[in-house]
PDB file of C-alpha atoms in Angstrom:
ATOM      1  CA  UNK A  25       0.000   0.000   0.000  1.00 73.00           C
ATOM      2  CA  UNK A  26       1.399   3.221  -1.216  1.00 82.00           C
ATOM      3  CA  UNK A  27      -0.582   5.806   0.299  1.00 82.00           C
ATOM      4  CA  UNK A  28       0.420   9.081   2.008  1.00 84.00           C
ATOM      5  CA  UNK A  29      -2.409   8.627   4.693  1.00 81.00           C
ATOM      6  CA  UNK A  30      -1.162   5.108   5.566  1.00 81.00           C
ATOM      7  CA  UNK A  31       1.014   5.394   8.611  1.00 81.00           C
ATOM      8  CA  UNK A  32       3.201   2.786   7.039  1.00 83.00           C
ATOM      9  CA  UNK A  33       4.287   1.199   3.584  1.00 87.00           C
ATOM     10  CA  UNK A  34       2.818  -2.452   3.948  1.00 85.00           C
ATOM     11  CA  UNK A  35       4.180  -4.658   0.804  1.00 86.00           C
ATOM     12  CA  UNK A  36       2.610  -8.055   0.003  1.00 83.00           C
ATOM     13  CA  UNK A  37       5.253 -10.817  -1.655  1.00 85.00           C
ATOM     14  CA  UNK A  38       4.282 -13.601  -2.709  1.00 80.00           C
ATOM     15  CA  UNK A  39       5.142 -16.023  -6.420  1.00 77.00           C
ATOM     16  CA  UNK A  40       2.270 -15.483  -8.938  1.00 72.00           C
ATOM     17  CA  UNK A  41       0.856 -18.364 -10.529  1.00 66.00           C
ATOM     18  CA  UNK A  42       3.042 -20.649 -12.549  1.00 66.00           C
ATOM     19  CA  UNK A  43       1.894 -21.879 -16.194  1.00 68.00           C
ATOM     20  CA  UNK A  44       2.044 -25.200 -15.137  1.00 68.00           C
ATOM     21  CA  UNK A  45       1.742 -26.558 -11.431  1.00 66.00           C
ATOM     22  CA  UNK A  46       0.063 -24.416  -8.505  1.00 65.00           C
ATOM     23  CA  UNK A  47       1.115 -22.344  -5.804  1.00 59.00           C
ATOM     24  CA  UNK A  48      -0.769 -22.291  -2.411  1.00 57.00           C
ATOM     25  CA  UNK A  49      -2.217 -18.424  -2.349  1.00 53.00           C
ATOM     26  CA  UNK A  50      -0.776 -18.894   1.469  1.00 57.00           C
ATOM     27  CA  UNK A  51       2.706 -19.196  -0.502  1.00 66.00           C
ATOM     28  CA  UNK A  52       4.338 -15.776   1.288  1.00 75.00           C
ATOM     29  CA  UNK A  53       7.990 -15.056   0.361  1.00 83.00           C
ATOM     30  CA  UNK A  54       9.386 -14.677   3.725  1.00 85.00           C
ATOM     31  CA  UNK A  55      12.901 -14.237   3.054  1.00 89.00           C
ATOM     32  CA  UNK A  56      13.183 -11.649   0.146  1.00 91.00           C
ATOM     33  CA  UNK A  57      15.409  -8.364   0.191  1.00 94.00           C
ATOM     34  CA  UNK A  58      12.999  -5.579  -0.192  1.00 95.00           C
ATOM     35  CA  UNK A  59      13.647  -2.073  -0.949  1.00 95.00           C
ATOM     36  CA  UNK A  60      11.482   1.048  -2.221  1.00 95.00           C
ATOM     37  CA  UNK A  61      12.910   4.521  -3.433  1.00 95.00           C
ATOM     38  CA  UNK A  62      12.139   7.783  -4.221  1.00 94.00           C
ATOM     39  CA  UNK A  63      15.001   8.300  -6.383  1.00 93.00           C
ATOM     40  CA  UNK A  64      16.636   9.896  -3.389  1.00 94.00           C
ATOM     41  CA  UNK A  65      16.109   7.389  -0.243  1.00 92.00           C
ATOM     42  CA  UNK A  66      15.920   3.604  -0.200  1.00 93.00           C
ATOM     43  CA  UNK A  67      15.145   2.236   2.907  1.00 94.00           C
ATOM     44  CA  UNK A  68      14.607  -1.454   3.145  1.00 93.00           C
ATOM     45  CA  UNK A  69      11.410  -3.398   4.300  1.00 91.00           C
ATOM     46  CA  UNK A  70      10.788  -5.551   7.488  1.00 89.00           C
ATOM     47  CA  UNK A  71       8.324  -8.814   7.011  1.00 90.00           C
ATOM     48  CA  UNK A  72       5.971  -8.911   9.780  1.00 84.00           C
ATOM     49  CA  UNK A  73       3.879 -12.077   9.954  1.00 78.00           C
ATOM     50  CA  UNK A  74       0.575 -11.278  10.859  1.00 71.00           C
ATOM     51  CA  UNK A  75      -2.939 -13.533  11.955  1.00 60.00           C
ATOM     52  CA  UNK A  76      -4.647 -12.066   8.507  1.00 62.00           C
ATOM     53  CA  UNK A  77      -1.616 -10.771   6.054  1.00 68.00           C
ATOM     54  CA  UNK A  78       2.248 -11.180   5.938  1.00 79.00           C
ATOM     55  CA  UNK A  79       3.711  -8.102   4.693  1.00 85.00           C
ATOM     56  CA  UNK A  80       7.287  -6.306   4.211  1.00 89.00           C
ATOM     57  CA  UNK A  81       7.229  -2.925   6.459  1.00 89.00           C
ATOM     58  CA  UNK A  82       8.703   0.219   5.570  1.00 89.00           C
ATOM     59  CA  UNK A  83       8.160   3.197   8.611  1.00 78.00           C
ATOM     60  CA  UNK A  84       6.654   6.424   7.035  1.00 77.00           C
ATOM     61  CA  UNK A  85       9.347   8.425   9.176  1.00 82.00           C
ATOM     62  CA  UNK A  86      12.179   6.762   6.744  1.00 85.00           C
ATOM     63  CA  UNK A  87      10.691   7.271   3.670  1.00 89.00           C
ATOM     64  CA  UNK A  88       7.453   9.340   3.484  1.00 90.00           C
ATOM     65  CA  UNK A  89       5.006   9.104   0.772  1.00 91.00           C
ATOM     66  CA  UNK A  90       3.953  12.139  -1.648  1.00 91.00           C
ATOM     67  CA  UNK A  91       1.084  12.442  -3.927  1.00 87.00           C
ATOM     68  CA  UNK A  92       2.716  13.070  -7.370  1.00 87.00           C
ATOM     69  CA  UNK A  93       5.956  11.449  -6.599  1.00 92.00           C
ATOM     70  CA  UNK A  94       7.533   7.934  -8.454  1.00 94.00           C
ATOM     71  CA  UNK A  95       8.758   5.244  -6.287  1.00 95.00           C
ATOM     72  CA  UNK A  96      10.811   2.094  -7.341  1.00 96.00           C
ATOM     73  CA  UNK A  97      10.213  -0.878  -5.535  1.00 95.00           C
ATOM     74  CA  UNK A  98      12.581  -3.962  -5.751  1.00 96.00           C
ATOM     75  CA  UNK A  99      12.083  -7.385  -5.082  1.00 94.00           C
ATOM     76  CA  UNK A 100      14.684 -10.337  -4.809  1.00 94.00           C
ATOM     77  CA  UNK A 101      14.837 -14.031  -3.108  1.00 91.00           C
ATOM     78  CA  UNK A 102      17.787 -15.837  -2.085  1.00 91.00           C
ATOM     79  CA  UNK A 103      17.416 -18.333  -5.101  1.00 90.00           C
ATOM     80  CA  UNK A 104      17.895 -15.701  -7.545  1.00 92.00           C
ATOM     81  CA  UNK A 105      14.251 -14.413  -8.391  1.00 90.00           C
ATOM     82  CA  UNK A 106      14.262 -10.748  -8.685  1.00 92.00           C
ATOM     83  CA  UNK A 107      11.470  -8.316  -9.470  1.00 93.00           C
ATOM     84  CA  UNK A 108      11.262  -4.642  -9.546  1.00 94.00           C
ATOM     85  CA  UNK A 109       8.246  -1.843 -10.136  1.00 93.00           C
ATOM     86  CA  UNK A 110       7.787   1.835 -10.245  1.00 94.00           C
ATOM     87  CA  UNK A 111       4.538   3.789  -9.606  1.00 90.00           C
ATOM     88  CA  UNK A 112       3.211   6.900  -9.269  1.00 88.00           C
ATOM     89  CA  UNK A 113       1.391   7.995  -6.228  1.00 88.00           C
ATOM     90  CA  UNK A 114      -1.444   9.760  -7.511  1.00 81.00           C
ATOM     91  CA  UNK A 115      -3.104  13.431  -6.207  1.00 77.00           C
ATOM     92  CA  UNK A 116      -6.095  12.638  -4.332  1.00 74.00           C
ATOM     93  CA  UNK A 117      -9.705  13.264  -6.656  1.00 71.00           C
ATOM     94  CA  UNK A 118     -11.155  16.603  -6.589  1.00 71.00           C
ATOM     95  CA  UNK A 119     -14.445  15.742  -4.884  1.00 79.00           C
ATOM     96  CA  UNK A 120     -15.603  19.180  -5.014  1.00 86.00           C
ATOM     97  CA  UNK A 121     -16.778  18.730  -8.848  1.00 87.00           C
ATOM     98  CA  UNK A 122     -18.711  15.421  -7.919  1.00 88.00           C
ATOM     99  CA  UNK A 123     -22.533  15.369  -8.439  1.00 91.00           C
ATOM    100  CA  UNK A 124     -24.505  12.199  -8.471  1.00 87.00           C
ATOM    101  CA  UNK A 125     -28.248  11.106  -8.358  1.00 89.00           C
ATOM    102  CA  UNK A 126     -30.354   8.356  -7.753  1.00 85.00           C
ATOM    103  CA  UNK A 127     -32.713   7.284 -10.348  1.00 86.00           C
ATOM    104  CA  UNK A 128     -34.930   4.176  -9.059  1.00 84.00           C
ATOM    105  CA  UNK A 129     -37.892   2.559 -11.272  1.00 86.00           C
ATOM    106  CA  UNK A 130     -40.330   0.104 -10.097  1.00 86.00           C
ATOM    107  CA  UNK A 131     -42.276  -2.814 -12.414  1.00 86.00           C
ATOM    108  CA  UNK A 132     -44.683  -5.179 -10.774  1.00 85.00           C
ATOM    109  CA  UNK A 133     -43.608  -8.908 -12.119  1.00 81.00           C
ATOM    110  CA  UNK A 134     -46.033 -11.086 -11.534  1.00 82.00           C
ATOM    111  CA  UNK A 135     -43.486 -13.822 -12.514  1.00 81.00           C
ATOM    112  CA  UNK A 136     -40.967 -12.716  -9.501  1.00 72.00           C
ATOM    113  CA  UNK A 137     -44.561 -12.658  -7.453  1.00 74.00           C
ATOM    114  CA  UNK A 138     -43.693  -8.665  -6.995  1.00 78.00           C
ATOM    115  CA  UNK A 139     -42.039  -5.496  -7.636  1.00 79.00           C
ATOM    116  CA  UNK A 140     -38.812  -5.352  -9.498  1.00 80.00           C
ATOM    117  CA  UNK A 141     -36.720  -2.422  -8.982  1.00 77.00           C
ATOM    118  CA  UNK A 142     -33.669  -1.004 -10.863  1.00 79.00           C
ATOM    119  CA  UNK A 143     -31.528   1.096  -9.537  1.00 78.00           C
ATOM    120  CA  UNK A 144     -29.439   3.411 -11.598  1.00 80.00           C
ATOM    121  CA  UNK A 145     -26.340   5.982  -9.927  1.00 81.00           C
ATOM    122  CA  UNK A 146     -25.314   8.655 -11.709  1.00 85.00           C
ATOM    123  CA  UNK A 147     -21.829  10.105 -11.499  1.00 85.00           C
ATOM    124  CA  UNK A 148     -20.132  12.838 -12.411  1.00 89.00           C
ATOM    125  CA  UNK A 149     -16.446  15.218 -12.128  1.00 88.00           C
ATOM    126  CA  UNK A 150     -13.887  17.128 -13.352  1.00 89.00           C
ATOM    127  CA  UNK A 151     -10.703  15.144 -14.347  1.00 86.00           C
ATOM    128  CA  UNK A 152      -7.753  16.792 -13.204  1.00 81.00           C
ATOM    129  CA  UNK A 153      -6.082  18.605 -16.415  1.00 82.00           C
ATOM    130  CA  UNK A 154      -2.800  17.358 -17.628  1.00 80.00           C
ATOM    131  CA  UNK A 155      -1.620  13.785 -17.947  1.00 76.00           C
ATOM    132  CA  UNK A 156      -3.111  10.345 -17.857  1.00 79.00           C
ATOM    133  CA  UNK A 157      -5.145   9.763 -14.590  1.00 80.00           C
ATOM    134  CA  UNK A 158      -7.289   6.914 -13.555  1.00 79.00           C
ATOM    135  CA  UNK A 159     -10.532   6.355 -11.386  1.00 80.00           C
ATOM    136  CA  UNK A 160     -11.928   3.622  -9.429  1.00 74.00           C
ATOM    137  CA  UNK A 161     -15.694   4.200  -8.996  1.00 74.00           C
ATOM    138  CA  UNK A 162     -18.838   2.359  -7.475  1.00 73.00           C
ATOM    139  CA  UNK A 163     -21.161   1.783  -5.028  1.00 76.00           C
ATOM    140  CA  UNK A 164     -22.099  -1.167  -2.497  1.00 76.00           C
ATOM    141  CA  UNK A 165     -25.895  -1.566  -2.058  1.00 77.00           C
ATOM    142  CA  UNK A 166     -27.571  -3.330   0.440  1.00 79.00           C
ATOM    143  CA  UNK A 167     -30.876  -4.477   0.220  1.00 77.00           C
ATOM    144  CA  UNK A 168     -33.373  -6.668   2.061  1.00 76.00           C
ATOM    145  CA  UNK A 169     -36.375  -8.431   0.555  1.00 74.00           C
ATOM    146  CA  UNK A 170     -39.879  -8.358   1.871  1.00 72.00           C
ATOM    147  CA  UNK A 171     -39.821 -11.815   2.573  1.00 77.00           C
ATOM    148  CA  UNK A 172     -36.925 -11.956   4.778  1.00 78.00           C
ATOM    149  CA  UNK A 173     -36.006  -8.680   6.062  1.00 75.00           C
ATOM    150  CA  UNK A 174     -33.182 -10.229   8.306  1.00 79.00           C
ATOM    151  CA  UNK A 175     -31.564 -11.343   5.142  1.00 79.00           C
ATOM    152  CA  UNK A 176     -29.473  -8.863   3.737  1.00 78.00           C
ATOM    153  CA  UNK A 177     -28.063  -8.914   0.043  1.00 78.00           C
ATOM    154  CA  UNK A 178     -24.672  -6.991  -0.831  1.00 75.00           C
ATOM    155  CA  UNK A 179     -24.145  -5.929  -4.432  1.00 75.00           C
ATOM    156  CA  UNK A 180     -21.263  -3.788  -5.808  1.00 71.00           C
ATOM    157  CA  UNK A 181     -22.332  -1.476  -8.653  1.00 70.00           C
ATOM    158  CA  UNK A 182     -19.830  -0.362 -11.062  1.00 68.00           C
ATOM    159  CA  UNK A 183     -20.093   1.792 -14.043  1.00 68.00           C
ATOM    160  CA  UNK A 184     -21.668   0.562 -17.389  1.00 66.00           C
ATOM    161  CA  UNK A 185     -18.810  -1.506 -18.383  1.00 65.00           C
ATOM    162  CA  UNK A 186     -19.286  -3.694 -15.126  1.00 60.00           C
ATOM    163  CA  UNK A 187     -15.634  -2.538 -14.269  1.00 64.00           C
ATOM    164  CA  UNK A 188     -15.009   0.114 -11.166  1.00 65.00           C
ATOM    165  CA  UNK A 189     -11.295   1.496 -13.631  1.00 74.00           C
ATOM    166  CA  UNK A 190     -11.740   4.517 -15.383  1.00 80.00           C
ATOM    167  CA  UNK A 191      -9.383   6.607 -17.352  1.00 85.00           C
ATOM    168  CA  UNK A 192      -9.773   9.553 -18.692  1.00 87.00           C
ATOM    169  CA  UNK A 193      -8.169   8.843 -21.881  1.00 88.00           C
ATOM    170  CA  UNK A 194      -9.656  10.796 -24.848  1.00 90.00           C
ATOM    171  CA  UNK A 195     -11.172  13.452 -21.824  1.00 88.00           C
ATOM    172  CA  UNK A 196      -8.210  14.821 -20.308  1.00 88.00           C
ATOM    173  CA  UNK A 197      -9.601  17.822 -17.841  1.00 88.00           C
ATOM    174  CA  UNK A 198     -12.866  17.040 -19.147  1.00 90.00           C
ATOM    175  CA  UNK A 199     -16.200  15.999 -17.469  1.00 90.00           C
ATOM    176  CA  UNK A 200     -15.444  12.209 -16.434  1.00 85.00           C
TER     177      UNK A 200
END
């Protein structure tokens, strides 16, 4: 997690899925060298084997995180497996420019032995001018039929192309 808000920079290891064979997802590389940069500090990362996640720990007071800035993280294990990234920290989203709006309809089917409704959510903002950004957006809806009340059923909505990634690719500073 690369996140200026996080009080720490948690990094998961772990081998991804060979072509042929399997790896146990509970697989964690315990013994790598980990390091992340800012082009100016690298300051290596701890593992810390938790009840719910194993991670590599970096303190934020050794290397803080910036919106805007690049870091270069790099991986290697003592058989000779070695893997290295870079990523940009985004600016956090203008949510001054967001509007949205709920648009519910309701059809009796007498099929379904009652009402159908659809739910629609409309969203809208400003991309931020200048460069290739990206956007993760959604909602989680609960709702509870009539026949069981106690019974609560999650749904994630995402955009019209049933994915929550958006870029604003052809829209740059336009409305997203």
């Amino acid at each position: 997690v690369l996140s200026p808000q996080e009080p720490e920079t948690r990094i998961y290891v772990s081998l991804s899925s060979p072509v042929f064979g399997s790896i146990s997802s509970q697989d964690w590389i315990r013994d790598a060298t980990v390091q992340i940069s800012d082009g100016t500090t690298t300051v290596p990362l701890v593992f810390e084997f938790g009840s719910f996640a194993n991670y590599y720990v970096a303190d934020s007071v050794k290397l803080k995180i910036h919106a805007g800035r690049t870091y270069t993280l790099w991986v290697s294990t003592p058989d000779g497996k070695t893997v290295n990234s870079k990523c940009t920290v985004p600016f956090p989203a203008d949510t001054t420019s967001l509007k949205y709006n709920w648009d519910t309809t309701s059809v009796y089917n007498a099929n379904a032995g009652g009402i159908e409704r659809t739910v629609r959510l409309n969203m809208e903002w400003t991309d931020f001018a200048g460069g290739a950004n990206y956007y993760r957006a959604g909602a989680d809806v609960i709702s509870y039929p009539l026949s069981n009340p106690s019974q609560d059923i999650f749904e994630r909505m995402y955009n019209n192309t049933f994915s929550d990634l958006l870029t604003d690719k052809n829209k740059d500073g336009g409305i997203m």
